Amino acid sequence: MLRIIKERIHQKYHTLDYPRKQPTLSPRFMGRPSLTPVDCGDCRACYAACPTGALLPIEGAPHSTPTLDMGRCTFCGACRAACPKQAIAFTGEHRMAAFKREDLLVVPGQPAPHETTPTVPGEFSIFRRSLKLRQISAAGCAACEADCNVLGTLVYDLPKFGIDFVASPRHADGVVVTGPVSENMRLAVLDTYNAMPEPRLVVAVGACAISGGLFRDGAQCNNGITDILAVDLFVPGCPPNPWTILDGLLALKK
Ligand code: SF4
Ligand code: SF4
């Protein structure tokens, strides 16, 4: 027994005091994109490099730095590498979740929406004390699922916030959907959603669930859960960093 106590003292406390203390992420982490407005001329290098069509020309300004849709982005960095004008960069900011799909659009030279507008819808206030979620893996590659699972470990300690993943939709306040939702998962997703008592939330985690990601417009896939149900929280990434997911879930409880 003494040996165990000694070992616990030696190991110290590993759960981060989030959100009061922000995590230190690897310098290689690619967080919220930062776009510098430049005159691109006829260059289309970033459009050509992007595997998911996440870069969108700005209406009325087709020769300037494009808008970047984080809902489609896999954060692969190919556009950054392709740009001869260094107009595309990725910051270390992990807080990227949004309640509105349009807030996932990063516009050159404009601050992030969450820095300028309150984003917490009032109807979610009933979940402030306890939030139970059912996870549905709807044809994902298992990376988003792994980053949801890791939230239960001692570093993140999701249950200390009153948030838990539960086994039955009957006990859930919302579903967390990962993957593009293949056609053969569509019915299971709808059955799970309909089995939850109202009010019920839908959280889309990862590029696939938000937009289809790399599987977008595939013959056997939907373009994410957004094709099927109204989504209340979007968590971008491929996969999203666990801190990005946690930050989004905590926003539901503010
Ligand atoms: S980082 Fe995102 S926007 Fe850039 S090429 Fe990759 S998927 Fe496309
Ligand atoms: S952002 Fe960079 S790579 Fe993309 S079109 Fe402009 S100059 Fe070319």
Short mmCIF file of C-alpha atoms and ligand atoms in Angstrom, two decimals:
data_model
loop_
_atom_site.label_atom_id
_atom_site.label_comp_id
_atom_site.label_asym_id
_atom_site.label_seq_id
_atom_site.Cartn_x
_atom_site.Cartn_y
_atom_site.Cartn_z
CA MET A 1 0.00 0.00 0.00
CA LEU A 2 2.78 2.41 0.95
CA ARG A 3 4.50 1.60 -2.30
CA ILE A 4 1.35 2.54 -4.25
CA ILE A 5 0.97 5.84 -2.38
CA LYS A 6 4.65 6.62 -2.98
CA GLU A 7 4.23 5.88 -6.68
CA ARG A 8 1.15 8.13 -6.91
CA ILE A 9 3.09 10.99 -5.28
CA HIS A 10 5.97 10.35 -7.67
CA GLN A 11 3.69 10.34 -10.74
CA LYS A 12 1.93 13.54 -9.66
CA TYR A 13 -1.37 14.79 -11.08
CA HIS A 14 -1.76 14.41 -14.84
CA THR A 15 -5.23 15.85 -15.54
CA LEU A 16 -4.89 19.29 -17.11
CA ASP A 17 -6.83 22.10 -15.46
CA TYR A 18 -8.62 22.82 -18.75
CA PRO A 19 -10.00 25.30 -19.77
CA ARG A 20 -8.31 27.49 -17.14
CA LYS A 21 -4.96 26.20 -18.34
CA GLN A 22 -4.50 25.81 -22.07
CA PRO A 23 -2.67 22.73 -23.38
CA THR A 24 0.81 22.90 -24.86
CA LEU A 25 0.52 21.29 -28.26
CA SER A 26 3.27 20.00 -30.49
CA PRO A 27 4.86 22.63 -32.77
CA ARG A 28 3.77 20.32 -35.61
CA PHE A 29 0.11 20.67 -34.66
CA MET A 30 -1.89 22.38 -37.40
CA GLY A 31 -4.69 24.41 -35.90
CA ARG A 32 -6.89 27.22 -37.14
CA PRO A 33 -5.74 28.39 -40.59
CA SER A 34 -4.57 31.95 -41.05
CA LEU A 35 -4.95 33.45 -44.52
CA THR A 36 -3.15 36.56 -45.73
CA PRO A 37 -4.86 38.49 -48.52
CA VAL A 38 -2.50 38.61 -51.51
CA ASP A 39 -2.82 39.22 -55.22
CA CYS A 40 -2.66 35.67 -56.58
CA GLY A 41 -2.76 36.64 -60.25
CA ASP A 42 -3.46 33.49 -62.26
CA CYS A 43 -1.95 31.16 -59.68
CA ARG A 44 -4.22 28.28 -58.69
CA ALA A 45 -1.60 26.13 -56.98
CA CYS A 46 -3.47 25.72 -53.70
CA TYR A 47 -6.74 24.79 -55.43
CA ALA A 48 -4.89 22.13 -57.42
CA ALA A 49 -3.15 20.77 -54.31
CA CYS A 50 -6.24 20.48 -52.12
CA PRO A 51 -7.66 16.92 -52.01
CA THR A 52 -11.07 17.95 -50.70
CA GLY A 53 -11.99 21.15 -52.52
CA ALA A 54 -11.77 23.08 -49.26
CA LEU A 55 -10.51 26.26 -50.90
CA LEU A 56 -13.19 28.47 -52.35
CA PRO A 57 -12.72 31.56 -54.52
CA ILE A 58 -14.10 34.75 -53.03
CA GLU A 59 -17.04 36.10 -54.98
CA GLY A 60 -16.02 39.24 -56.81
CA ALA A 61 -12.32 38.69 -56.02
CA PRO A 62 -11.30 35.51 -57.89
CA HIS A 63 -7.64 36.54 -58.00
CA SER A 64 -7.13 36.94 -54.26
CA THR A 65 -6.36 34.39 -51.53
CA PRO A 66 -9.28 31.97 -51.32
CA THR A 67 -11.55 31.27 -48.37
CA LEU A 68 -10.75 28.03 -46.55
CA ASP A 69 -13.62 25.79 -45.42
CA MET A 70 -12.49 24.05 -42.21
CA GLY A 71 -15.49 21.75 -42.56
CA ARG A 72 -13.86 20.17 -45.60
CA CYS A 73 -10.20 20.63 -44.67
CA THR A 74 -8.11 17.62 -43.68
CA PHE A 75 -5.31 19.89 -42.40
CA CYS A 76 -2.87 18.11 -44.69
CA GLY A 77 -0.85 21.27 -45.36
CA ALA A 78 -0.61 20.71 -49.13
CA CYS A 79 -1.97 24.20 -49.87
CA ARG A 80 0.58 25.80 -47.55
CA ALA A 81 3.39 23.94 -49.29
CA ALA A 82 2.07 24.84 -52.75
CA CYS A 83 1.58 28.56 -52.21
CA PRO A 84 4.47 30.60 -53.66
CA LYS A 85 3.35 33.69 -51.73
CA GLN A 86 3.11 32.10 -48.27
CA ALA A 87 -0.49 33.28 -48.07
CA ILE A 88 -1.67 30.17 -46.21
CA ALA A 89 -0.50 29.28 -42.71
CA PHE A 90 -1.77 27.17 -39.83
CA THR A 91 -1.70 28.48 -36.28
CA GLY A 92 -1.46 26.50 -33.04
CA GLU A 93 -5.04 27.45 -32.12
CA HIS A 94 -7.03 24.31 -31.32
CA ARG A 95 -10.34 26.10 -30.56
CA MET A 96 -12.10 25.73 -33.89
CA ALA A 97 -15.51 24.18 -33.13
CA ALA A 98 -18.55 26.16 -34.26
CA PHE A 99 -22.30 26.11 -33.83
CA LYS A 100 -22.93 27.38 -37.33
CA ARG A 101 -21.62 25.79 -40.51
CA GLU A 102 -20.69 29.19 -41.95
CA ASP A 103 -18.45 29.88 -38.96
CA LEU A 104 -16.10 27.19 -40.27
CA LEU A 105 -15.18 29.42 -43.19
CA VAL A 106 -11.85 31.17 -42.70
CA VAL A 107 -11.80 34.39 -44.69
CA PRO A 108 -8.45 36.02 -45.59
CA GLY A 109 -7.58 38.87 -43.27
CA GLN A 110 -10.65 38.44 -41.03
CA PRO A 111 -10.58 37.39 -37.36
CA ALA A 112 -12.03 34.02 -36.38
CA PRO A 113 -15.83 34.19 -35.81
CA HIS A 114 -15.53 32.92 -32.24
CA GLU A 115 -13.34 35.94 -31.41
CA THR A 116 -16.00 38.37 -32.56
CA THR A 117 -19.44 36.87 -31.89
CA PRO A 118 -21.03 34.94 -29.01
CA THR A 119 -21.68 31.46 -30.35
CA VAL A 120 -23.46 29.60 -27.55
CA PRO A 121 -27.15 29.11 -28.40
CA GLY A 122 -29.42 29.55 -25.36
CA GLU A 123 -31.49 26.41 -25.98
CA PHE A 124 -28.56 24.23 -24.89
CA SER A 125 -28.54 25.67 -21.37
CA ILE A 126 -30.46 22.66 -20.01
CA PHE A 127 -27.33 20.56 -20.60
CA ARG A 128 -25.15 22.69 -18.33
CA ARG A 129 -24.98 20.15 -15.54
CA SER A 130 -24.91 16.86 -17.37
CA LEU A 131 -24.44 15.91 -20.98
CA LYS A 132 -24.70 12.28 -22.08
CA LEU A 133 -23.65 11.41 -25.60
CA ARG A 134 -23.97 8.36 -27.81
CA GLN A 135 -21.14 7.97 -30.30
CA ILE A 136 -21.94 6.62 -33.76
CA SER A 137 -19.09 5.53 -35.98
CA ALA A 138 -20.67 5.93 -39.39
CA ALA A 139 -17.99 4.60 -41.75
CA GLY A 140 -15.14 6.66 -40.33
CA CYS A 141 -11.51 5.53 -40.47
CA ALA A 142 -11.42 5.21 -36.64
CA ALA A 143 -9.17 8.24 -36.09
CA CYS A 144 -12.01 10.56 -34.99
CA GLU A 145 -13.38 7.74 -32.87
CA ALA A 146 -9.96 7.28 -31.21
CA ASP A 147 -9.76 10.99 -30.41
CA CYS A 148 -13.23 10.84 -28.82
CA ASN A 149 -12.24 7.76 -26.81
CA VAL A 150 -9.08 9.38 -25.50
CA LEU A 151 -11.17 12.07 -23.80
CA GLY A 152 -11.99 9.48 -21.16
CA THR A 153 -8.36 9.15 -20.12
CA LEU A 154 -6.81 10.89 -17.13
CA VAL A 155 -5.24 13.76 -19.11
CA TYR A 156 -8.62 15.04 -20.34
CA ASP A 157 -10.94 13.43 -17.75
CA LEU A 158 -14.16 14.16 -19.66
CA PRO A 159 -16.49 12.88 -16.87
CA LYS A 160 -15.25 15.58 -14.49
CA PHE A 161 -17.13 18.08 -16.69
CA GLY A 162 -20.35 16.06 -16.40
CA ILE A 163 -19.97 14.74 -19.95
CA ASP A 164 -20.08 11.01 -20.62
CA PHE A 165 -20.37 8.68 -23.57
CA VAL A 166 -23.22 6.25 -22.88
CA ALA A 167 -24.11 2.86 -24.32
CA SER A 168 -27.76 3.48 -25.10
CA PRO A 169 -29.40 6.31 -27.06
CA ARG A 170 -32.25 6.13 -24.52
CA HIS A 171 -29.86 7.63 -21.96
CA ALA A 172 -28.33 10.17 -24.34
CA ASP A 173 -28.90 13.90 -24.83
CA GLY A 174 -27.15 13.83 -28.16
CA VAL A 175 -25.27 11.85 -30.77
CA VAL A 176 -21.66 12.37 -31.74
CA VAL A 177 -21.35 11.27 -35.35
CA THR A 178 -18.02 10.43 -36.96
CA GLY A 179 -17.47 9.33 -40.54
CA PRO A 180 -19.18 10.35 -43.78
CA VAL A 181 -22.26 8.15 -43.08
CA SER A 182 -22.19 5.37 -45.62
CA GLU A 183 -25.54 4.37 -47.09
CA ASN A 184 -25.58 1.18 -45.04
CA MET A 185 -25.16 3.21 -41.82
CA ARG A 186 -27.88 5.71 -42.66
CA LEU A 187 -30.72 3.72 -41.08
CA ALA A 188 -28.69 2.98 -37.94
CA VAL A 189 -27.93 6.68 -37.53
CA LEU A 190 -31.58 7.64 -37.92
CA ASP A 191 -32.77 4.86 -35.58
CA THR A 192 -30.27 5.99 -32.93
CA TYR A 193 -31.30 9.61 -33.30
CA ASN A 194 -35.00 8.77 -33.07
CA ALA A 195 -34.43 6.62 -29.98
CA MET A 196 -33.15 9.62 -28.01
CA PRO A 197 -35.57 11.67 -25.91
CA GLU A 198 -36.07 15.30 -26.93
CA PRO A 199 -34.45 17.79 -26.92
CA ARG A 200 -31.54 16.08 -28.63
CA LEU A 201 -28.29 17.30 -30.04
CA VAL A 202 -26.28 16.31 -33.08
CA VAL A 203 -22.51 16.80 -32.97
CA ALA A 204 -20.50 16.27 -36.16
CA VAL A 205 -16.88 15.39 -35.38
CA GLY A 206 -14.34 15.51 -38.20
CA ALA A 207 -14.26 16.52 -41.85
CA CYS A 208 -16.09 13.35 -42.95
CA ALA A 209 -19.06 13.91 -40.65
CA ILE A 210 -19.25 17.60 -41.56
CA SER A 211 -18.84 17.43 -45.32
CA GLY A 212 -17.92 13.92 -46.45
CA GLY A 213 -14.22 14.81 -46.24
CA LEU A 214 -12.11 12.68 -48.56
CA PHE A 215 -15.21 10.60 -49.37
CA ARG A 216 -17.24 13.59 -50.54
CA ASP A 217 -19.62 12.74 -53.40
CA GLY A 218 -18.70 9.05 -53.15
CA ALA A 219 -21.29 6.68 -54.62
CA GLN A 220 -21.96 4.79 -51.37
CA CYS A 221 -21.59 7.71 -48.95
CA ASN A 222 -23.52 10.73 -47.87
CA ASN A 223 -21.65 14.00 -47.52
CA GLY A 224 -21.59 13.62 -43.76
CA ILE A 225 -24.35 13.81 -41.18
CA THR A 226 -25.15 17.33 -42.40
CA ASP A 227 -26.83 15.64 -45.39
CA ILE A 228 -29.21 13.82 -43.06
CA LEU A 229 -29.82 15.73 -39.81
CA ALA A 230 -29.57 19.31 -38.56
CA VAL A 231 -26.22 19.63 -36.79
CA ASP A 232 -25.85 21.64 -33.58
CA LEU A 233 -22.07 21.56 -33.19
CA PHE A 234 -19.34 21.16 -35.81
CA VAL A 235 -15.87 20.03 -34.75
CA PRO A 236 -13.42 20.33 -37.67
CA GLY A 237 -10.26 18.31 -38.19
CA CYS A 238 -9.08 15.07 -39.75
CA PRO A 239 -9.11 13.87 -37.08
CA PRO A 240 -9.81 16.77 -34.73
CA ASN A 241 -7.35 17.08 -31.88
CA PRO A 242 -8.96 15.82 -28.63
CA TRP A 243 -8.63 19.35 -27.19
CA THR A 244 -10.64 20.67 -30.14
CA ILE A 245 -13.39 18.14 -29.41
CA LEU A 246 -13.34 18.89 -25.69
CA ASP A 247 -13.47 22.64 -26.31
CA GLY A 248 -16.53 22.17 -28.54
CA LEU A 249 -18.34 19.94 -26.05
CA LEU A 250 -17.64 22.38 -23.21
CA ALA A 251 -19.10 25.20 -25.31
CA LEU A 252 -22.40 23.28 -25.20
CA LYS A 253 -22.37 23.55 -21.42
CA LYS A 254 -21.60 27.26 -21.06
S1 SF4 B 1 -4.74 21.80 -45.58
FE1 SF4 B 1 -6.98 21.77 -46.00
S2 SF4 B 1 -7.31 23.39 -47.50
FE2 SF4 B 1 -5.09 22.93 -47.50
S3 SF4 B 1 -4.80 21.38 -49.12
FE3 SF4 B 1 -5.10 20.24 -47.20
S4 SF4 B 1 -7.32 19.85 -47.13
FE4 SF4 B 1 -7.02 21.47 -48.65
S1 SF4 B 2 -3.25 31.55 -52.07
FE1 SF4 B 2 -1.15 31.14 -52.82
S2 SF4 B 2 -1.28 29.17 -53.94
FE2 SF4 B 2 -3.41 29.91 -53.64
S3 SF4 B 2 -3.88 30.98 -55.52
FE3 SF4 B 2 -3.08 32.53 -54.06
S4 SF4 B 2 -0.86 32.62 -54.45
FE4 SF4 B 2 -1.62 30.76 -55.44
#
